[in-house]
Short mmCIF file of C-alpha atoms in Angstrom, two decimals:
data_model
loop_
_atom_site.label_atom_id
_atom_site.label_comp_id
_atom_site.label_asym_id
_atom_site.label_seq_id
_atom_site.Cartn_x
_atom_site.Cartn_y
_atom_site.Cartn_z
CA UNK A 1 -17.39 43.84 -54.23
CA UNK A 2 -17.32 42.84 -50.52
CA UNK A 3 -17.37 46.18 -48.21
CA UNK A 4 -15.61 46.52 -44.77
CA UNK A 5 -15.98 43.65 -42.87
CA UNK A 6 -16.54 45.91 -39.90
CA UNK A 7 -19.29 47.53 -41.24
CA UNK A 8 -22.68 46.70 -39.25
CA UNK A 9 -25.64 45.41 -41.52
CA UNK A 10 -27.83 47.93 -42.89
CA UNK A 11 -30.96 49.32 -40.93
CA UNK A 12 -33.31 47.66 -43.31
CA UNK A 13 -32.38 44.30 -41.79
CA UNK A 14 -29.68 42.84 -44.77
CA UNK A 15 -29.71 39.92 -45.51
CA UNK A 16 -26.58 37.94 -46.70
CA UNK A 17 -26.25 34.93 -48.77
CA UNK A 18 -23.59 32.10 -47.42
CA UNK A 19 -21.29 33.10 -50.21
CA UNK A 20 -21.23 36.80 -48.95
CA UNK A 21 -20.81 35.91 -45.07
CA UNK A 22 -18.16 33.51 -45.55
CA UNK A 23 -16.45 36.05 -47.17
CA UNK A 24 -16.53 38.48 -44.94
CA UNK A 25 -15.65 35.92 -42.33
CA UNK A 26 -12.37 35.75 -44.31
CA UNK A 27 -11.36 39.20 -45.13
CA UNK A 28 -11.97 39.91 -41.18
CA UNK A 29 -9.64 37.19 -40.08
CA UNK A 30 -6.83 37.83 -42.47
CA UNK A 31 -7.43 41.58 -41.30
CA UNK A 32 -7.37 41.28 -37.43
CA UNK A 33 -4.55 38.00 -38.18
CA UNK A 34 -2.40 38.76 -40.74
CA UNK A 35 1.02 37.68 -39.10
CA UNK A 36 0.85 34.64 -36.52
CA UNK A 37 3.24 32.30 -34.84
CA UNK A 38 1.68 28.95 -33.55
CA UNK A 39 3.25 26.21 -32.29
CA UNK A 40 1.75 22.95 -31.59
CA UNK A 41 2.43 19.16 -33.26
CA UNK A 42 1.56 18.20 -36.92
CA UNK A 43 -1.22 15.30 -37.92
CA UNK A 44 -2.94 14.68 -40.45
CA UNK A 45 -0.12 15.79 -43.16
CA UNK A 46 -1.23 15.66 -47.04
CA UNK A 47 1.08 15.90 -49.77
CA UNK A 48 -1.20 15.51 -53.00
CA UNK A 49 0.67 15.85 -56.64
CA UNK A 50 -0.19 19.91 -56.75
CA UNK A 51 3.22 20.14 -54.39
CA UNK A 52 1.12 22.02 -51.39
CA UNK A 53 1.16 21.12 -48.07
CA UNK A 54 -1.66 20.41 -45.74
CA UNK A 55 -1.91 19.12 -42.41
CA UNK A 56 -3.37 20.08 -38.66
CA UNK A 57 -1.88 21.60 -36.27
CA UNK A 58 -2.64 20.55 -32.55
CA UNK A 59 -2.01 20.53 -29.19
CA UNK A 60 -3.13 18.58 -25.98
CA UNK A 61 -6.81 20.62 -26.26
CA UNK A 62 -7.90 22.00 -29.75
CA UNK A 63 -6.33 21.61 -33.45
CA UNK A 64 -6.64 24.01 -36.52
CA UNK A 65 -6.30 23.27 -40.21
CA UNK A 66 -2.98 24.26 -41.92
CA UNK A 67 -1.86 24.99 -45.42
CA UNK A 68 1.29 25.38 -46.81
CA UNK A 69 1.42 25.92 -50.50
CA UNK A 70 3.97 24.61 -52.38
CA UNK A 71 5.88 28.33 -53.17
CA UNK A 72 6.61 28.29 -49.74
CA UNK A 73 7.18 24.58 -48.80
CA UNK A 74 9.74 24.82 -51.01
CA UNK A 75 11.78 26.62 -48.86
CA UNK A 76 11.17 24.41 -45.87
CA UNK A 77 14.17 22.72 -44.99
CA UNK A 78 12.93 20.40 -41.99
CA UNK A 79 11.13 16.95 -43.24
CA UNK A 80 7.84 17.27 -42.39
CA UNK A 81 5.90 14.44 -40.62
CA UNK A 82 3.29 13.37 -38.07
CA UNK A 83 4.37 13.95 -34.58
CA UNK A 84 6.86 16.47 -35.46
CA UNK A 85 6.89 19.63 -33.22
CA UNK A 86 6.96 23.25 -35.24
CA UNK A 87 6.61 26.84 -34.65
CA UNK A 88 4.23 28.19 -37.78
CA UNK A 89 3.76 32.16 -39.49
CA UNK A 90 1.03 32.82 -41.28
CA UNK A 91 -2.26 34.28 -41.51
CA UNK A 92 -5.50 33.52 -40.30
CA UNK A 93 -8.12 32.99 -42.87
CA UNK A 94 -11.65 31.04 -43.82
CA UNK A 95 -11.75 28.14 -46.97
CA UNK A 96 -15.24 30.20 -48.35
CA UNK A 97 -16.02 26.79 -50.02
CA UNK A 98 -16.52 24.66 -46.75
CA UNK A 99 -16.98 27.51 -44.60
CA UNK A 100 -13.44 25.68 -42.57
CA UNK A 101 -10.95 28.17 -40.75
CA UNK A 102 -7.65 27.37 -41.52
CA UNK A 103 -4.44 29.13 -41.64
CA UNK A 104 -2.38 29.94 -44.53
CA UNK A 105 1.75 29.49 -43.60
CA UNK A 106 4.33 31.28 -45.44
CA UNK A 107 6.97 29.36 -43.10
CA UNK A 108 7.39 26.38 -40.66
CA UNK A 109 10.58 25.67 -38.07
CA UNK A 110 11.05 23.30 -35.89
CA UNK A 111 10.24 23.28 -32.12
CA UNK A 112 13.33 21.25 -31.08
CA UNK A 113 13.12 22.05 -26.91
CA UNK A 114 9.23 21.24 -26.72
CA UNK A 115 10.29 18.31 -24.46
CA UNK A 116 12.05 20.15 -22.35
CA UNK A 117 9.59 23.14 -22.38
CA UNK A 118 6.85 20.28 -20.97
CA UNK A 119 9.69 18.62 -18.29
CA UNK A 120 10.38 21.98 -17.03
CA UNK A 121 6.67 23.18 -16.81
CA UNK A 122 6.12 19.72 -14.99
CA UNK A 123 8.64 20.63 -12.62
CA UNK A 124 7.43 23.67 -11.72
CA UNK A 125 4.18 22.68 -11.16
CA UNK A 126 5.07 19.87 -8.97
CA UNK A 127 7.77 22.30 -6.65
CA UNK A 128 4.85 25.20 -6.86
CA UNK A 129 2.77 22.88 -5.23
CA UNK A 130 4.95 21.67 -2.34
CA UNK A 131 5.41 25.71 -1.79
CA UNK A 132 9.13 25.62 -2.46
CA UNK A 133 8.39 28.75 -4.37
CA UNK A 134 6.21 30.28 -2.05
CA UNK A 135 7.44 33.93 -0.93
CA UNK A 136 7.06 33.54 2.96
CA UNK A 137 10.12 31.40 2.74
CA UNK A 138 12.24 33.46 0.71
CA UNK A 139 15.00 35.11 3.24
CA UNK A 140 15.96 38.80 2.18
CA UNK A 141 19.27 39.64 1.58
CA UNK A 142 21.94 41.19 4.09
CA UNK A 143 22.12 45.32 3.77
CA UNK A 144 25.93 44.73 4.00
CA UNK A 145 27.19 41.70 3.63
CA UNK A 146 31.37 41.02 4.16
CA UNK A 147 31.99 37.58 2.91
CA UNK A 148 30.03 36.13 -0.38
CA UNK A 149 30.54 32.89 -1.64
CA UNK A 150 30.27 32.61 -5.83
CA UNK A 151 29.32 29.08 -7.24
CA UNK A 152 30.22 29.32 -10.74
CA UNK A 153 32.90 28.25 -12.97
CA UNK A 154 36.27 29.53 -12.58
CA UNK A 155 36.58 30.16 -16.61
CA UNK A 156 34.66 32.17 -18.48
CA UNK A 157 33.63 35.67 -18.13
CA UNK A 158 30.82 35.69 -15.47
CA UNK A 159 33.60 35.30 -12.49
CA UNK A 160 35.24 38.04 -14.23
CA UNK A 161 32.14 40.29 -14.52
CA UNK A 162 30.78 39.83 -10.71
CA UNK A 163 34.34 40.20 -9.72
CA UNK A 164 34.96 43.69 -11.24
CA UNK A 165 31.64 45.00 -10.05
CA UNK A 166 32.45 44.16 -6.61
CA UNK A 167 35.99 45.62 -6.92
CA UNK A 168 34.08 49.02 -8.26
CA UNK A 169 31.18 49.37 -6.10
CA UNK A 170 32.26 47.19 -2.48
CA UNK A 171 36.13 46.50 -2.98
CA UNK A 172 35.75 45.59 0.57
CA UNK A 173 33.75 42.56 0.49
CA UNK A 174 35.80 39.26 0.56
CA UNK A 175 34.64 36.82 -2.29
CA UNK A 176 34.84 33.31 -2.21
CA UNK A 177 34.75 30.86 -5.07
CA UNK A 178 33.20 27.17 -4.98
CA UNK A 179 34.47 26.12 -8.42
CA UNK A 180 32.05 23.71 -10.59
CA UNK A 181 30.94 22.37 -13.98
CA UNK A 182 27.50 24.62 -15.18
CA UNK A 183 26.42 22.70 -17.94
CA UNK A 184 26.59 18.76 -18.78
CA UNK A 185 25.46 15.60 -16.86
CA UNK A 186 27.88 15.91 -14.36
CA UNK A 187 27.47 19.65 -13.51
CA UNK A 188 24.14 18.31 -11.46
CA UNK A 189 26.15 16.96 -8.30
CA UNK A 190 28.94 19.48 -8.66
CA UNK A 191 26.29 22.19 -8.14
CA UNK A 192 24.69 19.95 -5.06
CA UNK A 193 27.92 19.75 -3.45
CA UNK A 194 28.93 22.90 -4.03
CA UNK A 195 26.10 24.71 -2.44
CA UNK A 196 25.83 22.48 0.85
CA UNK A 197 29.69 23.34 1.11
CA UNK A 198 28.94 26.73 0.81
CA UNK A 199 25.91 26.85 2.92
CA UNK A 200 28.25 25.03 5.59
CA UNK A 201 30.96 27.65 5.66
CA UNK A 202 28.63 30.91 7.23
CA UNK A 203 28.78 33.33 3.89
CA UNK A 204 26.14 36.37 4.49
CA UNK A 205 24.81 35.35 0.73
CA UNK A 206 25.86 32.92 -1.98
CA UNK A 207 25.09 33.83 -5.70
CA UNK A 208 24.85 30.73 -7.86
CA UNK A 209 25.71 32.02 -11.50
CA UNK A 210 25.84 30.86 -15.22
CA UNK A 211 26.37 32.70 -18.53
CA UNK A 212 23.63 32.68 -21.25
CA UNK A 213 23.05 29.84 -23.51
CA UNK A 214 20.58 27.58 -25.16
CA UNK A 215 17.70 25.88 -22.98
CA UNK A 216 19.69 22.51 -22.93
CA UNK A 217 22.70 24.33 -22.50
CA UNK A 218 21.23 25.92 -18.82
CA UNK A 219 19.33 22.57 -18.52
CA UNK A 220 21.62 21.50 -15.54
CA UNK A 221 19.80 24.73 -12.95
CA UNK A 222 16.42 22.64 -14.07
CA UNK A 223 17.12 19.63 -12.16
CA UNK A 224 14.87 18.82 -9.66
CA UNK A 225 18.25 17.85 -7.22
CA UNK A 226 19.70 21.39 -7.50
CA UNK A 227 16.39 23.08 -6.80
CA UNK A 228 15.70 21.21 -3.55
CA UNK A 229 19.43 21.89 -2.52
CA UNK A 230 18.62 25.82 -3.24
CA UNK A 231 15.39 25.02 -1.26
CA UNK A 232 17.53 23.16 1.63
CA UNK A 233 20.62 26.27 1.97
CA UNK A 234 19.97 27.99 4.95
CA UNK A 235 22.15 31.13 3.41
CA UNK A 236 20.27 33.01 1.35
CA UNK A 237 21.50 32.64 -2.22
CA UNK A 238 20.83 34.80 -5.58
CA UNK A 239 19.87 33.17 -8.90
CA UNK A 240 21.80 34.53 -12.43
CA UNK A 241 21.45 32.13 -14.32
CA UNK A 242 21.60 33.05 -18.18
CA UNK A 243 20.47 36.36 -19.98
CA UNK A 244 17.81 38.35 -18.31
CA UNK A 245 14.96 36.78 -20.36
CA UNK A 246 16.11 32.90 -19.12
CA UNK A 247 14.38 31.60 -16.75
CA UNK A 248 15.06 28.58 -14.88
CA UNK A 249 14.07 26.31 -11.46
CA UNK A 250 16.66 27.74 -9.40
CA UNK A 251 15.40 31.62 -10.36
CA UNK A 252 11.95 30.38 -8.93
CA UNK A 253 13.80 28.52 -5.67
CA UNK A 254 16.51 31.30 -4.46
CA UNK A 255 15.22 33.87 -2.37
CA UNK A 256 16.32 36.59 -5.08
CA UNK A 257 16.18 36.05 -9.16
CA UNK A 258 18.68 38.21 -11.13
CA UNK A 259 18.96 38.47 -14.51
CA UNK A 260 22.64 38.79 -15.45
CA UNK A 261 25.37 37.89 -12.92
CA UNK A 262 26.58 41.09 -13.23
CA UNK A 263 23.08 42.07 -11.18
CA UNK A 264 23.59 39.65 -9.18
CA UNK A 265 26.57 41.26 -7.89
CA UNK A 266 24.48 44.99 -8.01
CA UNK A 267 22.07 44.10 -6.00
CA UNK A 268 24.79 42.31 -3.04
CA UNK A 269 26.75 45.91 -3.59
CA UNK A 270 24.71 48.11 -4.14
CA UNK A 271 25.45 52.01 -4.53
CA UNK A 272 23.62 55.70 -4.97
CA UNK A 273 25.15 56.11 -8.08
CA UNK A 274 23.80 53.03 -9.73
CA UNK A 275 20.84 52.95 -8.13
CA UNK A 276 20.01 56.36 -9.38
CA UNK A 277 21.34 55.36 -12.93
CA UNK A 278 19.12 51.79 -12.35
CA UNK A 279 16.20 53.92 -11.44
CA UNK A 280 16.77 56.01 -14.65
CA UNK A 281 16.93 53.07 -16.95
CA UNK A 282 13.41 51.40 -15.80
CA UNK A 283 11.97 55.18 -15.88
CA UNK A 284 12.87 54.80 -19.80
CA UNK A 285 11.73 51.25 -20.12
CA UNK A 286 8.38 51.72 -18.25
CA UNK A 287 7.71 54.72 -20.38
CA UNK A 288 8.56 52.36 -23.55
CA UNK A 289 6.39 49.79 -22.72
CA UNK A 290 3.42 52.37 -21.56
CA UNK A 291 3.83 53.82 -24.92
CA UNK A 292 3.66 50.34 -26.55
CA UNK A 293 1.01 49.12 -24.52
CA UNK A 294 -1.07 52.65 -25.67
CA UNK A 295 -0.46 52.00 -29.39
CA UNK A 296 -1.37 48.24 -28.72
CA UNK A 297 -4.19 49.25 -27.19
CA UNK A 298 -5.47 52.36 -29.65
CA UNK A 299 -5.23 49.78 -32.06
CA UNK A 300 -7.30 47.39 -30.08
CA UNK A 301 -9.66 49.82 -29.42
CA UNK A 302 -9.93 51.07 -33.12
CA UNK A 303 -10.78 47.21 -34.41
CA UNK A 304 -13.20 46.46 -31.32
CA UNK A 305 -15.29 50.05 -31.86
CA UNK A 306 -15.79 48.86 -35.52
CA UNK A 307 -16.84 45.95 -34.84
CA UNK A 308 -18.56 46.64 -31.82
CA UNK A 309 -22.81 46.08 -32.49
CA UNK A 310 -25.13 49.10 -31.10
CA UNK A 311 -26.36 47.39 -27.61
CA UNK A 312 -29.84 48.44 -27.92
CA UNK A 313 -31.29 45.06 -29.79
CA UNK A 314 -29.36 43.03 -27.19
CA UNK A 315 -30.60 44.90 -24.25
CA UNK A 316 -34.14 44.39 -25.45
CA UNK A 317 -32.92 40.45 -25.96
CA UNK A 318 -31.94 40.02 -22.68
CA UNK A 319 -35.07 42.56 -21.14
CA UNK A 320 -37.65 39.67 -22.74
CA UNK A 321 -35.57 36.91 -21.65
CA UNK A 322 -35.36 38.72 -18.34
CA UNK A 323 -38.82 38.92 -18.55
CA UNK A 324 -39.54 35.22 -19.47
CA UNK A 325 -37.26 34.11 -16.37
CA UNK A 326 -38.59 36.34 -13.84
CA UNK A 327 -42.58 34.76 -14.68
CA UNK A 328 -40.76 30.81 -15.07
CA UNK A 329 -39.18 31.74 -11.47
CA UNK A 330 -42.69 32.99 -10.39
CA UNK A 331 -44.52 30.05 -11.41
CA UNK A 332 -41.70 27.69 -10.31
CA UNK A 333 -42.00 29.41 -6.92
CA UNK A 334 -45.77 29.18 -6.72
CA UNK A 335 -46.02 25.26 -7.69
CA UNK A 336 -43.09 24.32 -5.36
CA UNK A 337 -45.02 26.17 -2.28
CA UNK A 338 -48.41 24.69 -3.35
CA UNK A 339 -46.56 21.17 -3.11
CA UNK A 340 -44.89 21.65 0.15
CA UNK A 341 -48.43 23.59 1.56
CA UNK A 342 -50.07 19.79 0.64
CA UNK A 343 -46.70 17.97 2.06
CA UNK A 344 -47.21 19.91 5.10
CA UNK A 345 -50.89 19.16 5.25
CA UNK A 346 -50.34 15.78 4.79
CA UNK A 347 -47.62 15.47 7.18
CA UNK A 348 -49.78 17.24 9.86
CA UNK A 349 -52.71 14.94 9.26
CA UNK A 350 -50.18 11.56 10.32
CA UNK A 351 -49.08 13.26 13.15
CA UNK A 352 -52.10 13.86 14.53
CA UNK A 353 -52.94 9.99 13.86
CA UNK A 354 -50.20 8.73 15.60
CA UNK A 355 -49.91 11.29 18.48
CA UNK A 356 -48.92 9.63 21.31
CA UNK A 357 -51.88 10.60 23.60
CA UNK A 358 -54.28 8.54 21.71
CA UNK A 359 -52.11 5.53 21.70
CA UNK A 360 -51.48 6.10 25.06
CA UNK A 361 -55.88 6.48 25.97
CA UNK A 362 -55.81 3.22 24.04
CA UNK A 363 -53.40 1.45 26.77
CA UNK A 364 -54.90 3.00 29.63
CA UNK A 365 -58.40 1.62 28.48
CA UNK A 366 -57.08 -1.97 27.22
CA UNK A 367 -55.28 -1.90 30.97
CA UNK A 368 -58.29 -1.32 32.30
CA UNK A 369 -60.06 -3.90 31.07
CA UNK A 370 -57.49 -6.32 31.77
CA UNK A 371 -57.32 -5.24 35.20
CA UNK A 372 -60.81 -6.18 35.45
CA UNK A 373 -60.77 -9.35 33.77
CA UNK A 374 -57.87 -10.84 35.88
CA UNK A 375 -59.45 -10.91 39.31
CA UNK A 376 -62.24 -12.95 37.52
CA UNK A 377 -60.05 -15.19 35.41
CA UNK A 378 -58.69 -16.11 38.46
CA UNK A 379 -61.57 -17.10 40.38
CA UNK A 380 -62.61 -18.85 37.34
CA UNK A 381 -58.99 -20.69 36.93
CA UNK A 382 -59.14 -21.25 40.86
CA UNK A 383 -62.95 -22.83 40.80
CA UNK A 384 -62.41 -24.84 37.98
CA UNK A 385 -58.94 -26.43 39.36
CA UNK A 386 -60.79 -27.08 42.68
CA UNK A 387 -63.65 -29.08 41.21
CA UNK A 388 -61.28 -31.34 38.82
CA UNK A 389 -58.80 -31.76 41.77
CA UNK A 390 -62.22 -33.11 43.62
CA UNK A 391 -63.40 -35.23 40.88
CA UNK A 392 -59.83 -36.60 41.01
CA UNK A 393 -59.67 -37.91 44.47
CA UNK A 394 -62.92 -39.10 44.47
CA UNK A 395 -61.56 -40.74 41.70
CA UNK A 396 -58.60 -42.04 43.59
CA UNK A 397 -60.86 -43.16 46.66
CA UNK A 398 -62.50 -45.68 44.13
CA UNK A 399 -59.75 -47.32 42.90
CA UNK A 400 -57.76 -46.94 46.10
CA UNK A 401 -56.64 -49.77 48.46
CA UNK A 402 -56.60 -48.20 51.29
CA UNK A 403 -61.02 -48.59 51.08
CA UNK A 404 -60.83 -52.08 50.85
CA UNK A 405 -58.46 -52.42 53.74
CA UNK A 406 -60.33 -50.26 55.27
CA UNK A 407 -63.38 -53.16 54.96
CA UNK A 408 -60.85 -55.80 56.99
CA UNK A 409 -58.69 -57.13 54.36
CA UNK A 410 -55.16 -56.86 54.28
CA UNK A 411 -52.40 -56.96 51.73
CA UNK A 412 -49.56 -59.36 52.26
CA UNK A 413 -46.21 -58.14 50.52
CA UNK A 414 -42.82 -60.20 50.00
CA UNK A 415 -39.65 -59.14 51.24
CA UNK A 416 -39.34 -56.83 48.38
CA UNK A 417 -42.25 -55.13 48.86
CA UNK A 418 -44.21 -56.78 45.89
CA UNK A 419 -47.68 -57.95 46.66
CA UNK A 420 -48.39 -61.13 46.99
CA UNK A 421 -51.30 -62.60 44.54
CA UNK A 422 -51.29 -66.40 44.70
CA UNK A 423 -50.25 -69.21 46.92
CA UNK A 424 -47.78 -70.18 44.64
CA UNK A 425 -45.43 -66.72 44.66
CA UNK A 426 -44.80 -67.90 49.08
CA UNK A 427 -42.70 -71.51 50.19
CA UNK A 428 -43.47 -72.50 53.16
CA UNK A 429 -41.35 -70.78 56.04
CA UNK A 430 -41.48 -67.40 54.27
CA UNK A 431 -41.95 -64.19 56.33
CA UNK A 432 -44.20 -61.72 54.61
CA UNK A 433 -45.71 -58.58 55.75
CA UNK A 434 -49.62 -58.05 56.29
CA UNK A 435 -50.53 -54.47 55.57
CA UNK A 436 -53.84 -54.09 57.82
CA UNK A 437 -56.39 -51.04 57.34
CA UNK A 438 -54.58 -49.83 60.20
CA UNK A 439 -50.91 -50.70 61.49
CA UNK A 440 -49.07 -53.82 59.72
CA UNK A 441 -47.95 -57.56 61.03
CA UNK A 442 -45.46 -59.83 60.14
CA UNK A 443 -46.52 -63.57 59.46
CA UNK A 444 -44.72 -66.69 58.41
CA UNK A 445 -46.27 -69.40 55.37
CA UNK A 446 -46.89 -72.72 57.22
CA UNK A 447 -48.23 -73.98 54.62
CA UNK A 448 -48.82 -72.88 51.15
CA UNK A 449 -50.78 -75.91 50.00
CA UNK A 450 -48.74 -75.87 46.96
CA UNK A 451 -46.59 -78.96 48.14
CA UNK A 452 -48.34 -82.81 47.16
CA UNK A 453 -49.24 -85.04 49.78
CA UNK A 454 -47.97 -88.32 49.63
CA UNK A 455 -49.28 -91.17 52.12
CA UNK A 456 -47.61 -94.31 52.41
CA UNK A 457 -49.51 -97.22 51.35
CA UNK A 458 -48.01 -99.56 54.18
CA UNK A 459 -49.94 -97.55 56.95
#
C-alpha cells in the first residue's frame, strides 16, 4: 500500500525500490495536477487497434507525452492529426513501467486562433520595441473636454451606449461621429481615414470603439496600419475595443485602454457619483481576488510544507561543499601568485639585461674606439695613397715621351695630330709639326725618299 506521497523517508535512511518511487512519483503528480489545460501542437499521433489515442504534445521549446484512451476519444469530434493545434484537460501522471511522464486527457478542442495568437504577439513585440507603447508618449486626457469625436459604427449598440452615458453624466459635451466599418478587410482603411480626419478637425479626445466579438472578429484594431495611425494622432484618443478581457494593438497604442465603450465614455465624463460607485465596485473585486489569492495560496502553502525536506542535511551539503571551495579557491590563489611571483622574476631579470644604460656604455666604448682608430686609418689610407701615387709617376716618367725629348729628339705629327712613324705616312711638300723637348716647329717633307729615281739613259 503506497503511503502519502508527501511523507519524508523514514529516519532510518529508507530505502525504496524503482517500483515504489515511480509510484509515488505518480500519485504526487496526479495529486498536485489533477485538472490541466495545455495547449500546444500534436506529433507523433498513434492509433493502435485497442481504440486509444497517443501522441505528443509540443510547442516551439519542450514536448510531453499524451494519452487519450479510447472512452474518451470517442467523444472527440475534431479529426485528429499531426500539426493540428489543440487545447488539452487532463491530469498529470507517471507510466510506472518506463518511468515516462505523460498526461492522461479526458478531452481535446481545437485551438483554431493559434495563428493569430502568434501574428498578434509578433506585432506587439515588434511596436514594443520601436517604443510605440512606451508610457512617456502617452498624452493624458482633458479634465473637461467640450467636443469628442466617436469612430465607431453608426449601427449597433456601442454608439447608443457611449451616447446615453454622455447624455446622463455631461449632456453638455458635443459628440461627433466619424462613421466606419469595425470588422472585415475593408474596415482597415476606413479606420485609417477616419482617425487622421478626426485628428484633423481639433476634438479635445477621440474614442475609437468596437463591440465584443471573436478574435478574428476584432482582428481589424490588430493591424499594424491602424496602430501606427493611433501612434501618428496628435489628439489623444481612448481604446474600447471589445469586452473588458479583449485586448488588442490599439489598447496598447492609445494613450488610455478601456474596457467597454461604455468606460470609455466614464472616464471622458466623469462624475462623484460614479466614481464613488466605481470606487465601490473595485473595493469588492480587490477584496475577491485577495480572498482568492489567500485560498490559492493556503493551499500552496499546505502542499509545499508537506513536501518541504528538513534543511539541516542540505545545509551540512552545502557547509562541506563550502568547505571544499573555499580550500580549491585557496590553493588556486596560492599557485596563480607563485606563477606570477616567477613571471615577475623573470620579467625583472630581461629588463635588467636590456636596460638601456648598458647598451648605451657599450656605444660610448665602441665610439671610443672608433674615434681612436680613425685618425690612424687615415694616416694609414693617406701614406699608403702617397707612396702608390709615387710609384705611379715614376712609372709614368719611364714610359713617358716627354724624357726622350727631353734627350734632343723630337716627335713629328701630321696635320691631324697623329705621329708620324715612317717615311712612307709624309709626300713630299707636306707640312708637319716637330714637337721639340721644349717649344715646337713647323717643317715641310722635301723629300721622303719614297719616290724612284729614274735617270735617262741618253745622258
Amino acid at each position: 500500500m503506497i503511503r502519502d506521497p508527501f511523507e519524508r523517508l523514514g529516519l532510518d535512511r529508507e530505502v525504496l525500490t524503482v517500483s515504489q518511487l515511480n509510484g509515488r512519483a505518480r500519485v504526487l503528480l496526479e495529486d498536485v495536477f489533477s485538472s490541466i489545460w495545455v495547449e500546444g501542437e500534436i506529433s507523433n499521433l498513434a492509433r493502435p487497434a485497442s481504440g486509444h489515442v497517443y501522441f505528443t504534445l509540443k510547442d516551439s521549446g519542450a514536448q510531453v507525452r499524451c494519452a487519450l484512451f479510447r472512452n474518451n476519444a470517442a467523444r472527440v469530434r475534431q479529426a485528429l492529426r499531426d500539426g493540428l493545434a489543440v487545447k488539452v484537460r487532463g491530469k498529470v501522471s507517471l507510466f510506472e513501467g518506463r518511468g515516462d511522464y505523460q498526461l492522461i486527457l479526458d478531452t481535446v478542442e481545437p485551438a483554431g486562433d493559434g495563428a493569430l495568437r502568434l501574428a498578434f504577439e509578433a506585432l506587439k513585440e515588434k511596436l514594443g520595441a520601436e517604443g510605440l507603447f512606451a508610457a512617456e508618449r502617452k498624452r493624458p486626457l482633458p479634465a473637461h473636454p467640450q467636443r469628442i469625436g466617436i469612430i465607431s459604427s453608426p449601427t449597433g449598440a456601442v454608439i447608443r451606449d457611449i451616447i446615453s452615458v454622455f447624455r446622463r453624466r455631461a449632456p453638455q459635451v458635443e459628440l461627433n461621429l466619424l462613421p466606419t466599418a469595425v470588422q472585415g478587410r475593408e474596415a482597415i482603411a476606413q479606420i485609417v481615414r477616419a482617425i487622421e480626419k478626426a485628428d484633423a478637425q481639433g476634438f479635445d479626445a477621440l474614442i475609437l470603439a468596437r463591440g465584443g466579438g471573436s478574435l478574428e472578429d476584432l482582428w481589424c484594431f490588430n493591424e499594424e496600419a491602424v496602430a501606427r495611425a493611433i501612434a501618428a494622432c496628435v489628439t489623444p484618443i481612448v481604446s474600447a475595443v471589445g469586452h473588458e478581457t479583449d485586448v488588442s494593438i490599439s489598447d496598447f497604442v492609445a494613450d488610455v485602454r478601456a474596457p467597454t465603450p461604455s468606460a470609455a465614455a466614464e472616464l471622458l465624463a466623469p462624475d462623484s457619483s460614479d466614481l464613488q460607485r466605481r470606487l465601490e465596485s473595485l473595493q469588492r473585486r480587490l477584496l475577491l481576488r485577495m480572498q482568492n489569492r489567500l485560498v490559492h495560496d493556503r493551499l500552496r502553502l499546505d502542499g509545499l510544507t508537506r513536501r518541504l525536506r528538513h534543511p539541516g542535511e542540505r545545509l551540512r551539503q552545502q557547509a562541506q561543499r563550502l568547505d571544499d571551495l573555499d580550500m580549491r579557491l585557496r590553493r588556486a590563489f596560492e599557485q596563480r601568485l607563485n606563477q606570477r611571483r616567477e613571471r615577475l622574476a623573470r620579467l625583472d631579470t630581461r629588463l635588467a639585461a636590456q636596460h638601456p644604460g648598458r647598451t648605451l656604455a657599450l656605444l660610448k666604448q665602441r665610439l671610443d674606439n672608433l674615434a681612436e682608430r680613425l685618425p690612424k686609418a687615415m694616416r694609414d689610407t693617406l701614406k699608403d695613397r702617397r707612396q702608390r701615387l709615387q710609384a705611379q709617376v715614376q712609372m709614368l716618367e719611364l714610359v713617358s715621351p716627354l724624357a726622350t725629348l727631353g734627350r734632343g729628339y723630337s716627335i713629328l705629327l701630321d696635320e691631324r695630330g697623329q705621329a708620324i712613324r715612317s717615311a712612307a705616312q709624309t709626300h713630299n711638300g707636306q707640312r708637319l709639326k716637330a714637337r721639340l723637348g721644349e717649344g715646337e716647329l713647323l717643317v715641310r717633307v722635301e723629300d721622303n725618299h719614297q719616290t724612284p729615281v729614274t735617270l735617262s739613259l741618253l745622258d
